[in-house]
mmCIF file of C-alpha atoms in Angstrom:
data_model
loop_
_atom_site.group_PDB
_atom_site.id
_atom_site.type_symbol
_atom_site.label_atom_id
_atom_site.label_comp_id
_atom_site.label_asym_id
_atom_site.label_seq_id
_atom_site.Cartn_x
_atom_site.Cartn_y
_atom_site.Cartn_z
ATOM 1 C CA UNK A 1 107.003 133.438 83.805
ATOM 2 C CA UNK A 2 104.608 130.643 85.323
ATOM 3 C CA UNK A 3 101.174 131.970 87.378
ATOM 4 C CA UNK A 4 101.401 131.421 91.211
ATOM 5 C CA UNK A 5 98.968 128.975 91.478
ATOM 6 C CA UNK A 6 99.195 125.182 92.752
ATOM 7 C CA UNK A 7 99.568 124.044 89.084
ATOM 8 C CA UNK A 8 102.587 126.976 88.393
ATOM 9 C CA UNK A 9 104.549 126.011 91.708
ATOM 10 C CA UNK A 10 104.511 122.608 90.793
ATOM 11 C CA UNK A 11 105.447 123.157 86.783
ATOM 12 C CA UNK A 12 108.120 125.678 88.242
ATOM 13 C CA UNK A 13 109.469 123.088 90.824
ATOM 14 C CA UNK A 14 109.503 120.603 87.799
ATOM 15 C CA UNK A 15 111.674 123.177 85.440
ATOM 16 C CA UNK A 16 113.847 124.102 88.294
ATOM 17 C CA UNK A 17 114.710 120.525 89.487
ATOM 18 C CA UNK A 18 114.767 119.537 85.664
ATOM 19 C CA UNK A 19 112.014 116.866 86.163
ATOM 20 C CA UNK A 20 111.107 114.929 83.358
ATOM 21 C CA UNK A 21 107.391 113.917 82.709
ATOM 22 C CA UNK A 22 106.155 111.681 79.825
ATOM 23 C CA UNK A 23 105.956 113.520 76.447
ATOM 24 C CA UNK A 24 102.120 112.940 76.421
ATOM 25 C CA UNK A 25 101.911 116.017 78.775
ATOM 26 C CA UNK A 26 102.591 119.124 78.137
ATOM 27 C CA UNK A 27 103.504 120.291 81.887
ATOM 28 C CA UNK A 28 104.184 118.416 85.308
ATOM 29 C CA UNK A 29 100.814 119.784 86.452
ATOM 30 C CA UNK A 30 98.773 118.292 83.534
ATOM 31 C CA UNK A 31 100.678 115.150 84.032
ATOM 32 C CA UNK A 32 99.814 115.624 88.106
ATOM 33 C CA UNK A 33 95.938 116.285 86.998
ATOM 34 C CA UNK A 34 95.567 113.584 84.521
ATOM 35 C CA UNK A 35 96.714 111.036 87.565
ATOM 36 C CA UNK A 36 94.358 112.719 90.281
ATOM 37 C CA UNK A 37 91.356 112.309 87.641
ATOM 38 C CA UNK A 38 92.569 108.620 86.760
ATOM 39 C CA UNK A 39 92.736 107.848 90.396
ATOM 40 C CA UNK A 40 88.803 107.631 91.133
ATOM 41 C CA UNK A 41 88.105 104.802 88.403
ATOM 42 C CA UNK A 42 91.631 103.093 88.674
ATOM 43 C CA UNK A 43 90.391 100.489 90.424
ATOM 44 C CA UNK A 44 87.881 99.544 87.600
ATOM 45 C CA UNK A 45 91.225 98.535 85.668
ATOM 46 C CA UNK A 46 92.361 95.264 88.190
ATOM 47 C CA UNK A 47 94.306 97.150 90.357
ATOM 48 C CA UNK A 48 93.720 98.604 93.741
ATOM 49 C CA UNK A 49 94.774 102.568 93.923
ATOM 50 C CA UNK A 50 97.839 102.663 95.553
ATOM 51 C CA UNK A 51 99.101 99.404 93.065
ATOM 52 C CA UNK A 52 97.773 101.464 90.378
ATOM 53 C CA UNK A 53 99.439 104.850 91.230
ATOM 54 C CA UNK A 54 102.866 102.919 92.181
ATOM 55 C CA UNK A 55 103.185 102.404 88.655
ATOM 56 C CA UNK A 56 103.944 105.758 88.129
ATOM 57 C CA UNK A 57 106.483 106.130 90.945
ATOM 58 C CA UNK A 58 109.154 105.995 88.624
ATOM 59 C CA UNK A 59 111.818 107.915 87.475
ATOM 60 C CA UNK A 60 110.955 111.724 87.723
ATOM 61 C CA UNK A 61 107.086 110.629 87.963
ATOM 62 C CA UNK A 62 107.665 110.032 91.505
ATOM 63 C CA UNK A 63 109.066 113.771 92.624
ATOM 64 C CA UNK A 64 106.209 115.120 90.601
ATOM 65 C CA UNK A 65 103.386 113.356 92.014
ATOM 66 C CA UNK A 66 104.805 113.707 95.840
ATOM 67 C CA UNK A 67 104.940 117.602 94.913
ATOM 68 C CA UNK A 68 101.779 117.578 93.031
ATOM 69 C CA UNK A 69 99.224 115.229 94.876
ATOM 70 C CA UNK A 70 98.827 117.247 97.865
ATOM 71 C CA UNK A 71 98.535 120.634 96.502
ATOM 72 C CA UNK A 72 96.228 119.464 93.699
ATOM 73 C CA UNK A 73 93.957 116.772 94.776
ATOM 74 C CA UNK A 74 95.097 116.280 98.242
ATOM 75 C CA UNK A 75 91.993 113.937 98.841
ATOM 76 C CA UNK A 76 94.720 111.229 97.190
ATOM 77 C CA UNK A 77 97.544 111.828 99.697
ATOM 78 C CA UNK A 78 97.053 108.836 101.880
ATOM 79 C CA UNK A 79 97.061 106.701 98.431
ATOM 80 C CA UNK A 80 100.436 108.150 97.367
ATOM 81 C CA UNK A 81 101.739 107.740 100.513
ATOM 82 C CA UNK A 82 100.287 103.674 100.618
ATOM 83 C CA UNK A 83 101.687 103.599 97.015
ATOM 84 C CA UNK A 84 105.043 104.758 98.048
ATOM 85 C CA UNK A 85 105.374 102.571 101.058
ATOM 86 C CA UNK A 86 104.394 99.407 98.998
ATOM 87 C CA UNK A 87 102.031 98.383 102.103
ATOM 88 C CA UNK A 88 98.988 98.173 100.144
ATOM 89 C CA UNK A 89 96.265 95.611 98.979
ATOM 90 C CA UNK A 90 97.291 94.013 95.935
ATOM 91 C CA UNK A 91 94.592 92.812 93.542
ATOM 92 C CA UNK A 92 95.264 90.617 90.327
ATOM 93 C CA UNK A 93 93.684 89.715 87.019
ATOM 94 C CA UNK A 94 94.298 86.886 84.916
ATOM 95 C CA UNK A 95 98.129 85.405 84.493
ATOM 96 C CA UNK A 96 100.634 83.301 86.103
ATOM 97 C CA UNK A 97 101.766 84.563 89.748
ATOM 98 C CA UNK A 98 104.901 83.293 91.709
ATOM 99 C CA UNK A 99 103.884 82.921 95.042
ATOM 100 C CA UNK A 100 106.287 84.856 97.409
ATOM 101 C CA UNK A 101 105.551 86.148 101.106
ATOM 102 C CA UNK A 102 107.756 89.123 100.147
ATOM 103 C CA UNK A 103 106.399 90.387 96.571
ATOM 104 C CA UNK A 104 108.034 93.289 95.110
ATOM 105 C CA UNK A 105 106.173 95.886 93.179
ATOM 106 C CA UNK A 106 106.304 95.468 89.446
ATOM 107 C CA UNK A 107 106.876 91.990 89.634
ATOM 108 C CA UNK A 108 104.218 89.063 88.726
ATOM 109 C CA UNK A 109 103.975 87.571 92.554
ATOM 110 C CA UNK A 110 101.215 87.074 94.812
ATOM 111 C CA UNK A 111 101.268 86.419 98.834
ATOM 112 C CA UNK A 112 99.865 83.350 100.256
ATOM 113 C CA UNK A 113 96.260 83.656 101.660
ATOM 114 C CA UNK A 114 92.609 83.598 100.792
ATOM 115 C CA UNK A 115 91.487 85.289 97.485
ATOM 116 C CA UNK A 116 88.211 85.990 96.269
ATOM 117 C CA UNK A 117 86.981 86.644 92.797
ATOM 118 C CA UNK A 118 83.018 87.904 92.428
ATOM 119 C CA UNK A 119 80.959 88.676 89.003
ATOM 120 C CA UNK A 120 79.759 86.996 86.174
ATOM 121 C CA UNK A 121 82.152 84.108 85.925
ATOM 122 C CA UNK A 122 81.895 82.218 82.985
ATOM 123 C CA UNK A 123 84.523 79.434 81.937
ATOM 124 C CA UNK A 124 87.029 80.470 84.995
ATOM 125 C CA UNK A 125 90.068 78.537 85.288
ATOM 126 C CA UNK A 126 92.430 78.595 88.453
ATOM 127 C CA UNK A 127 95.114 76.642 89.503
ATOM 128 C CA UNK A 128 97.852 76.175 92.063
ATOM 129 C CA UNK A 129 100.943 74.576 91.148
ATOM 130 C CA UNK A 130 104.166 73.344 92.886
ATOM 131 C CA UNK A 131 107.564 75.336 92.041
ATOM 132 C CA UNK A 132 108.247 72.173 89.642
ATOM 133 C CA UNK A 133 104.576 72.965 87.669
ATOM 134 C CA UNK A 134 102.583 70.404 89.303
ATOM 135 C CA UNK A 135 98.981 71.027 89.770
ATOM 136 C CA UNK A 136 98.375 70.754 93.574
ATOM 137 C CA UNK A 137 94.671 71.962 92.887
ATOM 138 C CA UNK A 138 92.531 73.659 90.339
ATOM 139 C CA UNK A 139 89.161 74.257 89.116
ATOM 140 C CA UNK A 140 86.907 75.070 86.113
ATOM 141 C CA UNK A 141 83.672 77.248 86.804
ATOM 142 C CA UNK A 142 81.635 77.275 84.027
ATOM 143 C CA UNK A 143 78.939 79.750 85.789
ATOM 144 C CA UNK A 144 79.648 81.211 89.068
ATOM 145 C CA UNK A 145 78.997 84.508 91.347
ATOM 146 C CA UNK A 146 82.210 84.087 93.461
ATOM 147 C CA UNK A 147 85.086 82.017 93.932
ATOM 148 C CA UNK A 148 86.980 81.923 97.052
ATOM 149 C CA UNK A 149 90.794 80.100 96.459
ATOM 150 C CA UNK A 150 93.625 79.882 99.264
ATOM 151 C CA UNK A 151 96.833 80.063 98.157
ATOM 152 C CA UNK A 152 99.565 78.192 100.490
ATOM 153 C CA UNK A 153 103.040 79.431 101.424
ATOM 154 C CA UNK A 154 104.469 76.175 99.842
ATOM 155 C CA UNK A 155 102.811 76.741 96.519
ATOM 156 C CA UNK A 156 105.114 77.911 93.716
ATOM 157 C CA UNK A 157 102.725 79.568 91.233
ATOM 158 C CA UNK A 158 99.018 80.602 90.950
ATOM 159 C CA UNK A 159 97.360 80.734 87.365
ATOM 160 C CA UNK A 160 93.970 82.122 86.255
ATOM 161 C CA UNK A 161 92.514 82.227 82.885
ATOM 162 C CA UNK A 162 89.375 83.456 81.626
ATOM 163 C CA UNK A 163 88.098 84.812 84.697
ATOM 164 C CA UNK A 164 86.526 87.958 84.165
ATOM 165 C CA UNK A 165 87.256 89.887 87.174
ATOM 166 C CA UNK A 166 89.623 90.945 89.929
ATOM 167 C CA UNK A 167 91.092 88.789 92.792
ATOM 168 C CA UNK A 168 91.423 90.456 96.273
ATOM 169 C CA UNK A 169 92.516 89.286 99.380
ATOM 170 C CA UNK A 170 89.809 87.997 101.811
ATOM 171 C CA UNK A 171 90.483 89.988 105.144
#
C-alpha cells in the first residue's frame, strides 16, 4: 500500500493508469522530484526552462509530470503549462537551424528575428544561409562580449560554431 502523501498519490495514479517512467527512477514520484530539482538549473544547460521540460513531455512522462508538478513543486506549474503549449522562448546553442516561422518542438529550427549571445566569446562563428546553402551574411569573432544577429524570414539556415553561450531572442 502506498502512503497517503503527495508522492504516494502520484505513484498510485501511475500504477492505476499503467504509466511507465524511465527505468532510472524507482517510481513516478522520484521522476517528478528529479524534474523539480533540475528545473532551477536547467537554463544553464542552454535551453529555457519550458524548452528543457518539453523534452520530457513525451509518452507517459507527460501524464506523470502533469499530475506530479502541481503537487510536488507547484512553483513550476506555469513552466509546465508553457512547455505543454509550446509557447515559450527557445534558446539555441551551436549547430544548424532551419529558419521557420512555425518551428515544431524537438526540431532543429529557429524563428526569424533578432538573437543575442553574451559571455566570454572567443572564436565564435555564425552564418546566415539561403535555402540552397549560399552565405548571406557571416562573422567570426575572435573575442567579443556580445553578438547580435537578425535572422530574416527569407533565410534558409542559421549556423553557429564555437560560440560558448546561448543565442536568445531579443525582445
